[in-house]
PDB file of C-alpha atoms and ligand atoms in Angstrom:
ATOM      1  CA  UNK A1033       5.283 -27.096  10.438  1.00  0.00           C
ATOM      2  CA  UNK A1034       7.047 -23.762  10.860  1.00  0.00           C
ATOM      3  CA  UNK A1035       4.906 -20.820   9.802  1.00  0.00           C
ATOM      4  CA  UNK A1036       6.140 -18.753   6.855  1.00  0.00           C
ATOM      5  CA  UNK A1037       5.995 -15.016   7.407  1.00  0.00           C
ATOM      6  CA  UNK A1038       5.925 -12.187   4.904  1.00  0.00           C
ATOM      7  CA  UNK A1039       6.536  -8.469   5.238  1.00  0.00           C
ATOM      8  CA  UNK A1040       4.115  -5.984   3.725  1.00  0.00           C
ATOM      9  CA  UNK A1041       4.762  -2.262   3.193  1.00  0.00           C
ATOM     10  CA  UNK A1042       1.532  -0.251   3.342  1.00  0.00           C
ATOM     11  CA  UNK A1043       1.466   3.345   2.119  1.00  0.00           C
ATOM     12  CA  UNK A1044      -2.227   4.124   1.775  1.00  0.00           C
ATOM     13  CA  UNK A1045      -5.569   3.485   3.399  1.00  0.00           C
ATOM     14  CA  UNK A1046      -4.273   0.515   5.427  1.00  0.00           C
ATOM     15  CA  UNK A1047      -1.952   2.724   7.516  1.00  0.00           C
ATOM     16  CA  UNK A1048      -2.701   3.682  11.094  1.00  0.00           C
ATOM     17  CA  UNK A1049      -5.216   6.526  11.239  1.00  0.00           C
ATOM     18  CA  UNK A1050      -6.402   5.896   7.657  1.00  0.00           C
ATOM     19  CA  UNK A1051      -9.816   4.603   6.481  1.00  0.00           C
ATOM     20  CA  UNK A1052      -8.928   0.882   6.148  1.00  0.00           C
ATOM     21  CA  UNK A1053      -6.793   0.570   9.291  1.00  0.00           C
ATOM     22  CA  UNK A1054      -9.637  -1.529  10.707  1.00  0.00           C
ATOM     23  CA  UNK A1055      -8.841  -4.249   8.183  1.00  0.00           C
ATOM     24  CA  UNK A1056      -5.306  -4.716   9.547  1.00  0.00           C
ATOM     25  CA  UNK A1057      -6.682  -4.698  13.104  1.00  0.00           C
ATOM     26  CA  UNK A1058      -9.206  -7.398  12.223  1.00  0.00           C
ATOM     27  CA  UNK A1059      -6.492  -9.957  11.445  1.00  0.00           C
ATOM     28  CA  UNK A1060      -5.035 -11.184  14.761  1.00  0.00           C
ATOM     29  CA  UNK A1061      -1.765 -12.531  13.279  1.00  0.00           C
ATOM     30  CA  UNK A1062      -0.759  -9.150  11.789  1.00  0.00           C
ATOM     31  CA  UNK A1063       2.196  -7.607  13.615  1.00  0.00           C
ATOM     32  CA  UNK A1064       3.285  -3.960  13.234  1.00  0.00           C
ATOM     33  CA  UNK A1065       7.056  -3.691  12.669  1.00  0.00           C
ATOM     34  CA  UNK A1066       7.330   0.082  12.371  1.00  0.00           C
ATOM     35  CA  UNK A1067       7.558   3.083  10.093  1.00  0.00           C
ATOM     36  CA  UNK A1068       9.370   2.807   6.791  1.00  0.00           C
ATOM     37  CA  UNK A1069      10.024   4.392   3.415  1.00  0.00           C
ATOM     38  CA  UNK A1070      10.742   3.048  -0.033  1.00  0.00           C
ATOM     39  CA  UNK A1071      14.475   2.762  -0.719  1.00  0.00           C
ATOM     40  CA  UNK A1072      13.973   4.321  -4.160  1.00  0.00           C
ATOM     41  CA  UNK A1073      11.419   6.719  -5.567  1.00  0.00           C
ATOM     42  CA  UNK A1074       8.016   5.786  -6.935  1.00  0.00           C
ATOM     43  CA  UNK A1075       5.090   7.979  -7.974  1.00  0.00           C
ATOM     44  CA  UNK A1076       2.323   7.947  -5.350  1.00  0.00           C
ATOM     45  CA  UNK A1077      -0.829   9.613  -6.657  1.00  0.00           C
ATOM     46  CA  UNK A1078      -4.416   9.906  -5.484  1.00  0.00           C
ATOM     47  CA  UNK A1079      -6.756   9.050  -8.286  1.00  0.00           C
ATOM     48  CA  UNK A1080      -9.619   7.218  -9.859  1.00  0.00           C
ATOM     49  CA  UNK A1081     -13.284   7.334  -9.093  1.00  0.00           C
ATOM     50  CA  UNK A1082     -12.789   6.762  -5.343  1.00  0.00           C
ATOM     51  CA  UNK A1083      -9.716   8.932  -4.665  1.00  0.00           C
ATOM     52  CA  UNK A1084      -7.527   5.917  -4.035  1.00  0.00           C
ATOM     53  CA  UNK A1085      -3.874   6.164  -3.110  1.00  0.00           C
ATOM     54  CA  UNK A1086      -2.066   4.469  -5.982  1.00  0.00           C
ATOM     55  CA  UNK A1087       1.588   3.577  -6.133  1.00  0.00           C
ATOM     56  CA  UNK A1088       2.822   3.333  -9.716  1.00  0.00           C
ATOM     57  CA  UNK A1089       5.484   0.749 -10.522  1.00  0.00           C
ATOM     58  CA  UNK A1090       7.848   3.282 -12.139  1.00  0.00           C
ATOM     59  CA  UNK A1091      10.989   3.100 -10.054  1.00  0.00           C
ATOM     60  CA  UNK A1092      13.022   6.321  -9.989  1.00  0.00           C
ATOM     61  CA  UNK A1093      10.069   8.615 -10.703  1.00  0.00           C
ATOM     62  CA  UNK A1094       8.088  10.470  -8.053  1.00  0.00           C
ATOM     63  CA  UNK A1095       9.260  10.609  -4.440  1.00  0.00           C
ATOM     64  CA  UNK A1096      10.465   8.397  -1.643  1.00  0.00           C
ATOM     65  CA  UNK A1097       7.213   7.110  -0.168  1.00  0.00           C
ATOM     66  CA  UNK A1098       6.599   6.795   3.565  1.00  0.00           C
ATOM     67  CA  UNK A1099       4.509   4.056   5.115  1.00  0.00           C
ATOM     68  CA  UNK A1100       4.480   1.197   7.602  1.00  0.00           C
ATOM     69  CA  UNK A1101       5.746  -2.386   7.598  1.00  0.00           C
ATOM     70  CA  UNK A1102       3.747  -5.318   8.966  1.00  0.00           C
ATOM     71  CA  UNK A1103       4.641  -8.952   9.431  1.00  0.00           C
ATOM     72  CA  UNK A1104       1.869 -11.214   8.194  1.00  0.00           C
ATOM     73  CA  UNK A1105       1.351 -14.951   7.860  1.00  0.00           C
ATOM     74  CA  UNK A1106       0.169 -16.733   4.721  1.00  0.00           C
ATOM     75  CA  UNK A1107      -3.486 -16.505   5.664  1.00  0.00           C
ATOM     76  CA  UNK A1108      -3.269 -12.764   6.368  1.00  0.00           C
ATOM     77  CA  UNK A1109      -1.449 -12.188   3.074  1.00  0.00           C
ATOM     78  CA  UNK A1110      -4.245 -13.977   1.223  1.00  0.00           C
ATOM     79  CA  UNK A1111      -6.847 -11.832   2.980  1.00  0.00           C
ATOM     80  CA  UNK A1112      -4.939  -8.686   2.064  1.00  0.00           C
ATOM     81  CA  UNK A1113      -4.625  -9.872  -1.554  1.00  0.00           C
ATOM     82  CA  UNK A1114      -8.357 -10.299  -1.736  1.00  0.00           C
ATOM     83  CA  UNK A1115      -9.029  -6.925  -0.102  1.00  0.00           C
ATOM     84  CA  UNK A1116      -6.686  -5.119  -2.501  1.00  0.00           C
ATOM     85  CA  UNK A1117      -7.895  -7.030  -5.559  1.00  0.00           C
ATOM     86  CA  UNK A1118      -4.536  -8.653  -6.296  1.00  0.00           C
ATOM     87  CA  UNK A1119      -3.616  -9.454  -9.063  1.00  0.00           C
ATOM     88  CA  UNK A1120      -6.209  -7.635 -11.186  1.00  0.00           C
ATOM     89  CA  UNK A1121      -6.646  -4.261  -9.488  1.00  0.00           C
ATOM     90  CA  UNK A1122      -3.620  -3.764  -7.295  1.00  0.00           C
ATOM     91  CA  UNK A1123      -0.671  -6.041  -7.995  1.00  0.00           C
ATOM     92  CA  UNK A1124       1.441  -7.301  -5.085  1.00  0.00           C
ATOM     93  CA  UNK A1125       5.125  -6.858  -5.910  1.00  0.00           C
ATOM     94  CA  UNK A1126       8.330  -7.079  -3.858  1.00  0.00           C
ATOM     95  CA  UNK A1127      10.416  -3.915  -3.317  1.00  0.00           C
ATOM     96  CA  UNK A1128      13.228  -2.717  -1.025  1.00  0.00           C
ATOM     97  CA  UNK A1129      12.037  -0.736   1.964  1.00  0.00           C
ATOM     98  CA  UNK A1130      14.004   1.097   4.654  1.00  0.00           C
ATOM     99  CA  UNK A1131      12.753   0.635   8.199  1.00  0.00           C
ATOM    100  CA  UNK A1132      13.065   4.034   9.863  1.00  0.00           C
ATOM    101  CA  UNK A1133      13.063   5.687  13.243  1.00  0.00           C
ATOM    102  CA  UNK A1134      12.252   9.347  12.637  1.00  0.00           C
ATOM    103  CA  UNK A1135      14.472   9.909   9.616  1.00  0.00           C
ATOM    104  CA  UNK A1136      17.200   7.458  10.606  1.00  0.00           C
ATOM    105  CA  UNK A1137      17.396   4.296   8.493  1.00  0.00           C
ATOM    106  CA  UNK A1138      17.549   1.192  10.699  1.00  0.00           C
ATOM    107  CA  UNK A1139      17.723  -1.526   8.032  1.00  0.00           C
ATOM    108  CA  UNK A1140      16.638  -2.419   4.521  1.00  0.00           C
ATOM    109  CA  UNK A1141      14.130  -5.212   4.059  1.00  0.00           C
ATOM    110  CA  UNK A1142      12.281  -6.778   1.155  1.00  0.00           C
ATOM    111  CA  UNK A1143       8.556  -6.178   1.427  1.00  0.00           C
ATOM    112  CA  UNK A1144       5.470  -6.863  -0.591  1.00  0.00           C
ATOM    113  CA  UNK A1145       3.552  -3.778  -1.615  1.00  0.00           C
ATOM    114  CA  UNK A1146       0.480  -3.162  -3.746  1.00  0.00           C
ATOM    115  CA  UNK A1147       1.067  -1.264  -7.004  1.00  0.00           C
ATOM    116  CA  UNK A1148      -1.951  -0.134  -8.998  1.00  0.00           C
ATOM    117  CA  UNK A1149      -2.124  -2.286 -12.107  1.00  0.00           C
ATOM    118  CA  UNK A1150      -3.720   0.006 -14.660  1.00  0.00           C
ATOM    119  CA  UNK A1151      -3.059   3.694 -14.961  1.00  0.00           C
ATOM    120  CA  UNK A1152      -2.840   6.255 -17.741  1.00  0.00           C
ATOM    121  CA  UNK A1153      -0.160   8.725 -18.786  1.00  0.00           C
ATOM    122  CA  UNK A1154      -2.455  11.403 -17.350  1.00  0.00           C
ATOM    123  CA  UNK A1155      -2.272   9.686 -13.947  1.00  0.00           C
ATOM    124  CA  UNK A1156       1.532   9.784 -14.046  1.00  0.00           C
ATOM    125  CA  UNK A1157       1.417  13.569 -14.426  1.00  0.00           C
ATOM    126  CA  UNK A1158      -0.691  14.106 -11.291  1.00  0.00           C
ATOM    127  CA  UNK A1159       0.759  15.417  -8.041  1.00  0.00           C
ATOM    128  CA  UNK A1160       3.259  12.983  -6.503  1.00  0.00           C
ATOM    129  CA  UNK A1161       2.966  12.519  -2.759  1.00  0.00           C
ATOM    130  CA  UNK A1162       5.552  11.366  -0.263  1.00  0.00           C
ATOM    131  CA  UNK A1163       3.030  10.632   2.467  1.00  0.00           C
ATOM    132  CA  UNK A1164      -0.598   9.652   1.999  1.00  0.00           C
ATOM    133  CA  UNK A1165      -3.280  11.105   4.236  1.00  0.00           C
ATOM    134  CA  UNK A1166      -6.935  10.734   3.230  1.00  0.00           C
ATOM    135  CA  UNK A1167      -7.719  13.933   5.157  1.00  0.00           C
ATOM    136  CA  UNK A1168      -4.790  15.901   3.668  1.00  0.00           C
ATOM    137  CA  UNK A1169      -5.079  19.411   2.278  1.00  0.00           C
ATOM    138  CA  UNK A1170      -5.396  17.970  -1.265  1.00  0.00           C
ATOM    139  CA  UNK A1171      -9.113  17.492  -0.413  1.00  0.00           C
ATOM    140  CA  UNK A1172      -9.248  14.086  -2.160  1.00  0.00           C
ATOM    141  CA  UNK A1173     -11.023  12.186   0.618  1.00  0.00           C
ATOM    142  CA  UNK A1174     -11.095   8.409   0.154  1.00  0.00           C
ATOM    143  CA  UNK A1175     -14.469   7.012  -0.916  1.00  0.00           C
ATOM    144  CA  UNK A1176     -15.102   3.740   0.967  1.00  0.00           C
ATOM    145  CA  UNK A1177     -17.621   2.596  -1.643  1.00  0.00           C
ATOM    146  CA  UNK A1178     -14.494   1.418  -3.403  1.00  0.00           C
ATOM    147  CA  UNK A1179     -14.647  -1.698  -1.247  1.00  0.00           C
ATOM    148  CA  UNK A1180     -18.072  -2.614  -2.623  1.00  0.00           C
ATOM    149  CA  UNK A1181     -17.406  -1.779  -6.214  1.00  0.00           C
ATOM    150  CA  UNK A1182     -13.854  -2.503  -7.284  1.00  0.00           C
ATOM    151  CA  UNK A1183     -13.193  -5.577  -9.441  1.00  0.00           C
ATOM    152  CA  UNK A1184     -11.909  -7.891  -6.687  1.00  0.00           C
ATOM    153  CA  UNK A1185     -15.336  -7.908  -5.070  1.00  0.00           C
ATOM    154  CA  UNK A1186     -17.438  -8.475  -8.166  1.00  0.00           C
TER     155      UNK A1186
HETATM  156  N1  PCA B1679      -4.239   0.143   0.423  1.00  0.00           N
HETATM  157  C1  PCA B1679      -2.921  -0.384   0.272  1.00  0.00           C
HETATM  158  C2  PCA B1679      -2.573  -0.064  -1.135  1.00  0.00           C
HETATM  159  C3  PCA B1679      -3.330   1.171  -1.408  1.00  0.00           C
HETATM  160  C4  PCA B1679      -4.361   1.217  -0.360  1.00  0.00           C
HETATM  161  O1  PCA B1679      -5.145   2.105  -0.139  1.00  0.00           O
HETATM  162  C5  PCA B1679      -1.990   0.300   1.234  1.00  0.00           C
HETATM  163  O2  PCA B1679      -2.437   1.000   2.154  1.00  0.00           O
HETATM  164  O3  PCA B1679      -0.768   0.151   1.077  1.00  0.00           O
END
């Protein structure tokens, strides 16, 4: 039977050089397709107890968000869902993403991405980022204990 593939846009800790990059590298079927940005704006904040990058599903607010696109098979998508706590913690949703080379747009593709499910009005008012970096000058370093404590693992 032909394998079904999915595209996933990652904007946070799963990106290259970020704290959970290892998780993408652990899944042999995952294939990197390149750099990308959201076609429309969304608020990307760093928040919560563990300084998590959180994309809020409020299209048109915030900034164009930069990240990476990966091709994954069904098994890899299920592993990612579990890791991100879909559908209770992060919620996997399909959005339009522009594949980019430097700032040139190569094509627009539909990708899954993980939006944070619950957030407050206070969260919305936090600084909106265009590019997540755990070691950025914001000083909000990612706390890996998240992976032991967030609801998907309990
Ligand atoms: N991991 C996913 C969602 C937020 C996070 O830290 C990602 O990198 O896209």
